[in-house]
Amino acid sequence: MKLVRYGRRGGERPGLIDADGVLRDLAAHVPDIDPATLAPKALAALRRVDARTLPAVPGRPRLGVPVAGVGKIVAAGLNYRAHAAAGHTLPDEPILFLKAPSSLCGARDAVRLPPGATRGDWEVELALVIGRRASRVTPEHALAHVAGYCIANDVSERGLQFERGPTWDKGKSCDTFCPLGPWLVTRDEIPDPQALDLQLTLDGATMQASNTADMLFTCAELIACASRYMTLHPGDVLLTGTPPGSGFLRSPPRHLRHGETMRLGIAGLGVQCSRVAVSPA
């Protein structure tokens, strides 16, 4: 299933995208796409719903964050071999950091760089959404805790990230710095999360193009590692790292500019498209 939340910010309704690409309203069956809806039994019940009986949604409404009630966003740094090899020592275990849930926005919402930002950057990433509580799980059982997958853009302001102290959070957690979606694709539709092509273009020029097979630590290993240090709850989001091509590692460095458009795609997960706006100082 492709689950969505659509409508104005703060007033989103639950929906799904049917086999013909039509947006259907799910409000008669669930109040929202939230942690309770992501439970295995709840998803199984939704799969039994005949999408053709659901009301079609007219027009092209805004698509919000596909999951409500995200408790935390756990992100992995330097998790693609080619990206980590560009001037870094390969880590022995995953590098984990947190992005604030307030950084979330919809897949078509504008990305707004904060006042004074000069080093805005992009990172296409596969996102995992947790559906079952995970604490100290093994890699062998880790993917059973995933409700589904979606596209994320780990937007960064590198000046805030690298020049304002040793932690990355300042440059990673600004409002709109985590576009998610357009929809959540349930785990049953993605048989192998380590075999997905992903790419990002900026105003039509390809900046990133790779495959999740290049991850240093697999999705299962990332879940297992994170769950050793913190309990992952339904609705939590785990970002799995980005391939090479980020702006700050280019020669010369390339930073986001007002009015540019980022287009991100991952095989089977759709496309997100965000326009960049730089807030005045």
mmCIF file of C-alpha atoms in Angstrom:
data_model
loop_
_atom_site.group_PDB
_atom_site.id
_atom_site.type_symbol
_atom_site.label_atom_id
_atom_site.label_comp_id
_atom_site.label_asym_id
_atom_site.label_seq_id
_atom_site.Cartn_x
_atom_site.Cartn_y
_atom_site.Cartn_z
ATOM 1 C CA MET A 1 0.000 0.000 0.000
ATOM 2 C CA LYS A 2 0.918 3.602 -0.571
ATOM 3 C CA LEU A 3 -0.377 5.560 2.421
ATOM 4 C CA VAL A 4 -0.622 9.350 2.411
ATOM 5 C CA ARG A 5 -1.868 12.271 4.470
ATOM 6 C CA TYR A 6 -3.327 15.034 2.351
ATOM 7 C CA GLY A 7 -4.784 18.488 2.865
ATOM 8 C CA ARG A 8 -3.796 21.758 4.501
ATOM 9 C CA ARG A 9 -1.028 21.769 7.093
ATOM 10 C CA GLY A 10 -2.463 20.744 10.451
ATOM 11 C CA GLY A 11 -5.666 19.424 8.889
ATOM 12 C CA GLU A 12 -4.403 16.442 6.887
ATOM 13 C CA ARG A 13 -6.682 13.471 6.173
ATOM 14 C CA PRO A 14 -5.596 9.837 5.742
ATOM 15 C CA GLY A 15 -5.547 8.384 2.262
ATOM 16 C CA LEU A 16 -3.979 5.864 -0.051
ATOM 17 C CA ILE A 17 -2.841 5.781 -3.648
ATOM 18 C CA ASP A 18 -4.596 2.975 -5.527
ATOM 19 C CA ALA A 19 -3.156 0.756 -8.265
ATOM 20 C CA ASP A 20 -4.131 3.329 -10.900
ATOM 21 C CA GLY A 21 -2.462 6.209 -9.080
ATOM 22 C CA VAL A 22 -5.733 7.671 -7.815
ATOM 23 C CA LEU A 23 -5.760 9.292 -4.367
ATOM 24 C CA ARG A 24 -8.482 7.706 -2.195
ATOM 25 C CA ASP A 25 -9.800 8.883 1.161
ATOM 26 C CA LEU A 26 -9.301 6.496 4.107
ATOM 27 C CA ALA A 27 -11.061 8.482 6.833
ATOM 28 C CA ALA A 28 -13.923 5.962 7.100
ATOM 29 C CA HIS A 29 -11.412 3.314 8.186
ATOM 30 C CA VAL A 30 -8.710 5.125 10.209
ATOM 31 C CA PRO A 31 -8.595 8.558 11.853
ATOM 32 C CA ASP A 32 -5.046 9.196 10.641
ATOM 33 C CA ILE A 33 -1.854 7.523 9.443
ATOM 34 C CA ASP A 34 -0.351 7.507 12.913
ATOM 35 C CA PRO A 35 1.592 5.083 15.140
ATOM 36 C CA ALA A 36 -1.551 3.027 15.873
ATOM 37 C CA THR A 37 -2.263 2.650 12.145
ATOM 38 C CA LEU A 38 1.293 1.380 11.562
ATOM 39 C CA ALA A 39 0.846 -1.664 13.817
ATOM 40 C CA PRO A 40 0.987 -4.957 11.869
ATOM 41 C CA LYS A 41 -2.664 -5.869 12.620
ATOM 42 C CA ALA A 42 -3.894 -2.418 11.653
ATOM 43 C CA LEU A 43 -1.993 -2.494 8.348
ATOM 44 C CA ALA A 44 -3.305 -5.998 7.650
ATOM 45 C CA ALA A 45 -6.854 -4.711 8.136
ATOM 46 C CA LEU A 46 -6.240 -1.866 5.682
ATOM 47 C CA ARG A 47 -4.926 -4.296 3.091
ATOM 48 C CA ARG A 48 -8.303 -6.042 3.157
ATOM 49 C CA VAL A 49 -10.086 -2.838 2.165
ATOM 50 C CA ASP A 50 -11.093 -2.721 -1.498
ATOM 51 C CA ALA A 51 -9.552 0.566 -2.661
ATOM 52 C CA ARG A 52 -12.192 0.855 -5.387
ATOM 53 C CA THR A 53 -14.840 1.401 -2.704
ATOM 54 C CA LEU A 54 -13.024 4.399 -1.227
ATOM 55 C CA PRO A 55 -13.960 7.959 -2.287
ATOM 56 C CA ALA A 56 -11.640 9.407 -4.909
ATOM 57 C CA VAL A 57 -10.119 12.748 -3.920
ATOM 58 C CA PRO A 58 -10.490 15.395 -6.640
ATOM 59 C CA GLY A 59 -7.798 17.796 -7.748
ATOM 60 C CA ARG A 60 -4.195 17.772 -6.622
ATOM 61 C CA PRO A 61 -4.236 18.469 -2.886
ATOM 62 C CA ARG A 62 -1.163 19.129 -0.802
ATOM 63 C CA LEU A 63 0.542 15.963 0.459
ATOM 64 C CA GLY A 64 1.663 16.321 4.052
ATOM 65 C CA VAL A 65 4.126 14.283 6.080
ATOM 66 C CA PRO A 66 2.865 10.715 5.464
ATOM 67 C CA VAL A 67 3.032 9.774 9.156
ATOM 68 C CA ALA A 68 1.524 11.747 12.052
ATOM 69 C CA GLY A 69 2.967 11.712 15.541
ATOM 70 C CA VAL A 70 6.628 11.104 14.701
ATOM 71 C CA GLY A 71 8.415 10.884 18.039
ATOM 72 C CA LYS A 72 11.996 11.091 16.821
ATOM 73 C CA ILE A 73 14.104 11.097 13.678
ATOM 74 C CA VAL A 74 17.296 9.051 13.937
ATOM 75 C CA ALA A 75 19.754 9.621 11.108
ATOM 76 C CA ALA A 76 22.887 7.808 9.960
ATOM 77 C CA GLY A 77 25.922 9.741 8.762
ATOM 78 C CA LEU A 78 28.573 8.574 6.277
ATOM 79 C CA ASN A 79 26.673 5.370 5.497
ATOM 80 C CA TYR A 80 27.486 5.001 1.794
ATOM 81 C CA ARG A 81 30.914 3.668 0.899
ATOM 82 C CA ALA A 82 31.542 6.147 -1.904
ATOM 83 C CA HIS A 83 30.357 9.077 0.218
ATOM 84 C CA ALA A 84 32.331 8.080 3.317
ATOM 85 C CA ALA A 85 35.465 7.455 1.274
ATOM 86 C CA ALA A 86 35.518 11.109 0.136
ATOM 87 C CA GLY A 87 37.916 12.354 2.797
ATOM 88 C CA HIS A 88 36.690 10.276 5.728
ATOM 89 C CA THR A 89 37.792 7.116 7.518
ATOM 90 C CA LEU A 90 35.144 4.421 7.167
ATOM 91 C CA PRO A 91 33.330 4.087 10.509
ATOM 92 C CA ASP A 92 33.447 0.821 12.442
ATOM 93 C CA GLU A 93 29.815 1.182 13.483
ATOM 94 C CA PRO A 94 27.015 3.480 12.361
ATOM 95 C CA ILE A 95 27.336 7.196 13.071
ATOM 96 C CA LEU A 96 23.961 8.223 14.489
ATOM 97 C CA PHE A 97 22.519 11.659 15.170
ATOM 98 C CA LEU A 98 19.043 13.131 15.706
ATOM 99 C CA LYS A 99 16.985 15.575 13.665
ATOM 100 C CA ALA A 100 14.154 17.402 15.397
ATOM 101 C CA PRO A 101 10.664 16.165 14.402
ATOM 102 C CA SER A 102 9.769 19.833 13.878
ATOM 103 C CA SER A 103 11.997 19.719 10.772
ATOM 104 C CA LEU A 104 9.447 17.516 8.978
ATOM 105 C CA CYS A 105 7.442 18.822 6.040
ATOM 106 C CA GLY A 106 5.557 17.435 3.065
ATOM 107 C CA ALA A 107 7.161 16.240 -0.150
ATOM 108 C CA ARG A 108 5.983 19.264 -2.149
ATOM 109 C CA ASP A 109 6.367 21.890 0.574
ATOM 110 C CA ALA A 110 8.993 24.597 0.178
ATOM 111 C CA VAL A 111 12.328 24.107 1.899
ATOM 112 C CA ARG A 112 13.033 27.346 3.750
ATOM 113 C CA LEU A 113 16.625 28.080 4.664
ATOM 114 C CA PRO A 114 16.966 30.151 7.854
ATOM 115 C CA PRO A 115 17.969 33.833 7.803
ATOM 116 C CA GLY A 116 21.626 34.267 6.939
ATOM 117 C CA ALA A 117 22.021 30.743 5.546
ATOM 118 C CA THR A 118 24.753 30.524 2.910
ATOM 119 C CA ARG A 119 25.614 26.813 2.808
ATOM 120 C CA GLY A 120 22.331 24.997 2.322
ATOM 121 C CA ASP A 121 22.747 21.417 1.133
ATOM 122 C CA TRP A 122 20.770 18.366 0.008
ATOM 123 C CA GLU A 123 20.894 14.628 0.774
ATOM 124 C CA VAL A 124 18.532 12.076 -0.761
ATOM 125 C CA GLU A 125 17.922 9.228 1.694
ATOM 126 C CA LEU A 126 15.853 6.097 2.125
ATOM 127 C CA ALA A 127 13.715 6.516 5.249
ATOM 128 C CA LEU A 128 12.424 3.656 7.390
ATOM 129 C CA VAL A 129 9.266 4.144 9.433
ATOM 130 C CA ILE A 130 8.981 1.960 12.510
ATOM 131 C CA GLY A 131 5.746 0.038 13.051
ATOM 132 C CA ARG A 132 6.626 -2.143 16.054
ATOM 133 C CA ARG A 133 8.528 -1.237 19.211
ATOM 134 C CA ALA A 134 12.218 -2.138 18.778
ATOM 135 C CA SER A 135 14.628 -2.487 21.686
ATOM 136 C CA ARG A 136 17.904 -4.386 21.346
ATOM 137 C CA VAL A 137 16.725 -6.255 18.272
ATOM 138 C CA THR A 138 19.060 -8.363 16.157
ATOM 139 C CA PRO A 139 19.731 -7.605 12.489
ATOM 140 C CA GLU A 140 18.002 -10.871 11.594
ATOM 141 C CA HIS A 141 14.722 -9.648 13.107
ATOM 142 C CA ALA A 142 15.107 -5.909 12.586
ATOM 143 C CA LEU A 143 13.132 -5.445 9.362
ATOM 144 C CA ALA A 144 10.069 -7.047 10.964
ATOM 145 C CA HIS A 145 9.825 -3.821 12.992
ATOM 146 C CA VAL A 146 9.499 -1.653 9.854
ATOM 147 C CA ALA A 147 6.048 -0.512 8.784
ATOM 148 C CA GLY A 148 7.247 0.955 5.517
ATOM 149 C CA TYR A 149 9.642 3.081 3.519
ATOM 150 C CA CYS A 150 9.642 6.556 2.016
ATOM 151 C CA ILE A 151 11.899 9.221 0.522
ATOM 152 C CA ALA A 152 13.585 11.757 2.769
ATOM 153 C CA ASN A 153 15.740 14.787 2.067
ATOM 154 C CA ASP A 154 18.195 15.369 4.917
ATOM 155 C CA VAL A 155 18.522 19.089 4.228
ATOM 156 C CA SER A 156 21.437 20.771 6.008
ATOM 157 C CA GLU A 157 22.890 24.221 6.608
ATOM 158 C CA ARG A 158 26.585 23.342 6.663
ATOM 159 C CA GLY A 159 27.642 26.583 8.333
ATOM 160 C CA LEU A 160 25.417 25.833 11.316
ATOM 161 C CA GLN A 161 26.396 22.175 11.236
ATOM 162 C CA PHE A 162 30.178 22.568 11.226
ATOM 163 C CA GLU A 163 30.890 26.044 12.605
ATOM 164 C CA ARG A 164 28.601 26.278 15.656
ATOM 165 C CA GLY A 165 30.060 23.600 17.932
ATOM 166 C CA PRO A 166 30.832 19.900 17.710
ATOM 167 C CA THR A 167 27.264 18.602 17.283
ATOM 168 C CA TRP A 168 25.434 18.480 13.956
ATOM 169 C CA ASP A 169 21.923 19.138 15.253
ATOM 170 C CA LYS A 170 21.916 22.914 14.693
ATOM 171 C CA GLY A 171 22.481 22.529 10.977
ATOM 172 C CA LYS A 172 20.113 19.574 10.587
ATOM 173 C CA SER A 173 16.978 20.521 12.520
ATOM 174 C CA CYS A 174 15.719 23.790 11.069
ATOM 175 C CA ASP A 175 12.051 23.908 10.105
ATOM 176 C CA THR A 176 11.387 22.223 6.706
ATOM 177 C CA PHE A 177 14.776 20.444 6.779
ATOM 178 C CA CYS A 178 13.227 16.984 6.478
ATOM 179 C CA PRO A 179 10.804 16.689 3.553
ATOM 180 C CA LEU A 180 9.274 13.194 3.830
ATOM 181 C CA GLY A 181 7.154 11.319 1.310
ATOM 182 C CA PRO A 182 5.236 11.736 -0.934
ATOM 183 C CA TRP A 183 3.810 8.562 0.602
ATOM 184 C CA LEU A 184 4.678 5.682 2.874
ATOM 185 C CA VAL A 185 5.074 2.410 0.968
ATOM 186 C CA THR A 186 4.397 -0.557 3.237
ATOM 187 C CA ARG A 187 7.156 -3.081 3.779
ATOM 188 C CA ASP A 188 5.462 -5.867 1.808
ATOM 189 C CA GLU A 189 5.901 -3.865 -1.420
ATOM 190 C CA ILE A 190 9.679 -3.462 -1.016
ATOM 191 C CA PRO A 191 11.160 -6.987 -0.901
ATOM 192 C CA ASP A 192 14.779 -5.792 -0.688
ATOM 193 C CA PRO A 193 15.559 -2.303 0.658
ATOM 194 C CA GLN A 194 19.229 -2.858 -0.284
ATOM 195 C CA ALA A 195 18.488 -2.887 -4.028
ATOM 196 C CA LEU A 196 16.888 0.499 -4.681
ATOM 197 C CA ASP A 197 18.137 3.127 -7.116
ATOM 198 C CA LEU A 198 18.001 6.662 -5.736
ATOM 199 C CA GLN A 199 18.808 10.057 -7.189
ATOM 200 C CA LEU A 200 18.520 13.791 -6.659
ATOM 201 C CA THR A 201 18.515 16.524 -9.264
ATOM 202 C CA LEU A 202 18.860 20.266 -8.754
ATOM 203 C CA ASP A 203 17.118 22.333 -11.410
ATOM 204 C CA GLY A 204 17.333 19.272 -13.670
ATOM 205 C CA ALA A 205 21.048 18.574 -13.148
ATOM 206 C CA THR A 206 21.867 15.251 -11.525
ATOM 207 C CA MET A 207 23.654 15.731 -8.204
ATOM 208 C CA GLN A 208 23.282 12.261 -6.675
ATOM 209 C CA ALA A 209 22.702 8.870 -8.295
ATOM 210 C CA SER A 210 23.397 5.577 -6.573
ATOM 211 C CA ASN A 211 21.841 2.407 -5.167
ATOM 212 C CA THR A 212 21.143 1.406 -1.578
ATOM 213 C CA ALA A 213 23.416 -1.607 -2.136
ATOM 214 C CA ASP A 214 26.299 0.811 -1.470
ATOM 215 C CA MET A 215 25.327 1.288 2.175
ATOM 216 C CA LEU A 216 28.093 0.484 4.643
ATOM 217 C CA PHE A 217 25.514 -0.705 7.180
ATOM 218 C CA THR A 218 22.282 -2.206 5.935
ATOM 219 C CA CYS A 219 18.840 -1.036 6.988
ATOM 220 C CA ALA A 220 18.614 -4.045 9.315
ATOM 221 C CA GLU A 221 22.008 -3.264 10.861
ATOM 222 C CA LEU A 222 21.051 0.376 11.402
ATOM 223 C CA ILE A 223 17.859 -0.585 13.224
ATOM 224 C CA ALA A 224 19.745 -3.103 15.364
ATOM 225 C CA CYS A 225 22.414 -0.544 16.234
ATOM 226 C CA ALA A 226 20.005 2.286 17.021
ATOM 227 C CA SER A 227 17.832 0.015 19.143
ATOM 228 C CA ARG A 228 20.831 -0.777 21.367
ATOM 229 C CA TYR A 229 21.028 2.863 22.430
ATOM 230 C CA MET A 230 17.387 3.923 22.389
ATOM 231 C CA THR A 231 13.991 2.285 22.062
ATOM 232 C CA LEU A 232 12.442 2.830 18.643
ATOM 233 C CA HIS A 233 8.695 3.379 18.853
ATOM 234 C CA PRO A 234 5.988 3.118 16.188
ATOM 235 C CA GLY A 235 6.084 6.247 14.071
ATOM 236 C CA ASP A 236 9.778 6.890 14.594
ATOM 237 C CA VAL A 237 11.732 7.593 11.404
ATOM 238 C CA LEU A 238 15.224 6.319 10.641
ATOM 239 C CA LEU A 239 17.210 8.010 7.853
ATOM 240 C CA THR A 240 19.757 5.632 6.358
ATOM 241 C CA GLY A 241 22.425 7.953 4.946
ATOM 242 C CA THR A 242 23.135 9.521 1.587
ATOM 243 C CA PRO A 243 25.294 8.652 -1.437
ATOM 244 C CA PRO A 244 28.014 10.967 -2.786
ATOM 245 C CA GLY A 245 27.080 14.205 -4.488
ATOM 246 C CA SER A 246 26.215 16.529 -1.614
ATOM 247 C CA GLY A 247 27.045 20.136 -2.332
ATOM 248 C CA PHE A 248 29.647 20.728 0.370
ATOM 249 C CA LEU A 249 31.858 17.899 -0.954
ATOM 250 C CA ARG A 250 31.852 19.158 -4.536
ATOM 251 C CA SER A 251 34.802 21.009 -6.010
ATOM 252 C CA PRO A 252 34.076 23.856 -5.842
ATOM 253 C CA PRO A 253 31.345 23.500 -3.199
ATOM 254 C CA ARG A 254 27.780 24.024 -4.453
ATOM 255 C CA HIS A 255 25.117 25.464 -2.163
ATOM 256 C CA LEU A 256 21.352 25.817 -2.475
ATOM 257 C CA ARG A 257 20.029 29.056 -3.934
ATOM 258 C CA HIS A 258 16.684 30.776 -3.631
ATOM 259 C CA GLY A 259 14.214 29.545 -6.253
ATOM 260 C CA GLU A 260 15.976 26.292 -7.116
ATOM 261 C CA THR A 261 14.074 23.010 -7.248
ATOM 262 C CA MET A 262 15.233 19.718 -5.754
ATOM 263 C CA ARG A 263 13.698 16.564 -7.238
ATOM 264 C CA LEU A 264 14.284 13.285 -5.401
ATOM 265 C CA GLY A 265 13.355 9.772 -6.466
ATOM 266 C CA ILE A 266 13.784 6.259 -5.086
ATOM 267 C CA ALA A 267 12.665 3.178 -7.020
ATOM 268 C CA GLY A 268 9.184 2.139 -5.934
ATOM 269 C CA LEU A 269 8.738 5.071 -3.551
ATOM 270 C CA GLY A 270 7.698 7.863 -5.875
ATOM 271 C CA VAL A 271 9.136 11.354 -6.327
ATOM 272 C CA GLN A 272 9.320 14.427 -4.128
ATOM 273 C CA CYS A 273 9.880 17.930 -5.421
ATOM 274 C CA SER A 274 10.827 20.880 -3.193
ATOM 275 C CA ARG A 275 11.427 24.502 -4.103
ATOM 276 C CA VAL A 276 14.093 26.348 -2.115
ATOM 277 C CA ALA A 277 13.388 29.630 -0.388
ATOM 278 C CA VAL A 278 16.017 31.592 1.551
ATOM 279 C CA SER A 279 14.539 33.655 4.364
ATOM 280 C CA PRO A 280 15.854 37.242 4.512
ATOM 281 C CA ALA A 281 18.387 37.992 7.239
#
